């Protein structure tokens, strides 16, 4: 008799546990939360958290508990792939906000597509992220084949450079960006006097010696702020004040800290994540970010917020289409790709069949005296609509 009562109690507890599990909807974030790129990765996670917080009450009314589960990919493809496997195994996770790095997004999305887990990236620019035609991979930022030419146009048009030295960090992101820049520069008749990839993080003396010999009018470095910042610091300390241009990987408040305020001049970068000052709708967001995290919001924080709002609105659409019941991952994946999203800081979002944003904006920033200033903004569209 006691054994039967115990068994019934256990079964009841398990049943309650199952019911509880079905009412919890998890959204994962995947970005570097430790290591040299954690500044940007934390911005993405924090922006996503603010979006989740805004939608909690709405989901509660429908009987769901909406939560964010952050994963740290350390900006490393292997770590990101491992995290993707953990995300796939947690059936409560219906979608992912991330990643920061294209080199992480590509293998992670390949893992997640098998389980129909949708991803919405606030940062990935490599063409290969969406060119693979995966049903789960979406992004709300411009591609390298838009960002590269924009950088090249700035170098030739604004800087009037005739000779350019091109570098990349040997990642999918850096190589892809540098390739597009080189192609666009050559099409404009600009001479590329050097083109090399480097994984160097601390001693750029050999490369700087080559640059000194070539005397380029500008240097383009496809890479991330923690590496490029050290390069610029050593370049300036060597007495070379040549303009350095990069992509959105330089879009971090840590860049002038690494370079040093005295050396943080004549630096330009294209970015897919608008500076907060360029987003009129971001004032309230910036205040909320500061209050919640005791830190200033940056561009990738705003785009992490927007990517999460796309994810959550997509999940909400799937819930409603499913009679206000818990949707499947496949239903969420389809709803996110097909949706039209409003009320975002960066403007309205809708995706083409490949998962690219139909209309995006690129921003060109100038770093002077350690301060970021907006030079210009450029509307862009993917080749395929």
PDB file of C-alpha atoms in Angstrom, residues 3 10 35 62 180 300 309 360 365 381:
ATOM      1  CA  UNK A   3       4.741   1.435  -2.131  1.00  0.00           C
ATOM      2  CA  UNK A  10       6.402  10.065  -7.929  1.00  0.00           C
ATOM      3  CA  UNK A  35      38.066  35.947 -23.806  1.00  0.00           C
ATOM      4  CA  UNK A  62      -0.602  32.885 -22.687  1.00  0.00           C
ATOM      5  CA  UNK A 180      35.506  41.827 -50.964  1.00  0.00           C
ATOM      6  CA  UNK A 300      25.848  45.333 -30.916  1.00  0.00           C
ATOM      7  CA  UNK A 309      12.758  40.924 -30.650  1.00  0.00           C
ATOM      8  CA  UNK A 360      19.901  47.079 -44.162  1.00  0.00           C
ATOM      9  CA  UNK A 365      32.682  55.515 -38.148  1.00  0.00           C
ATOM     10  CA  UNK A 381      20.274  45.557 -50.076  1.00  0.00           C
TER      11      UNK A 381
END
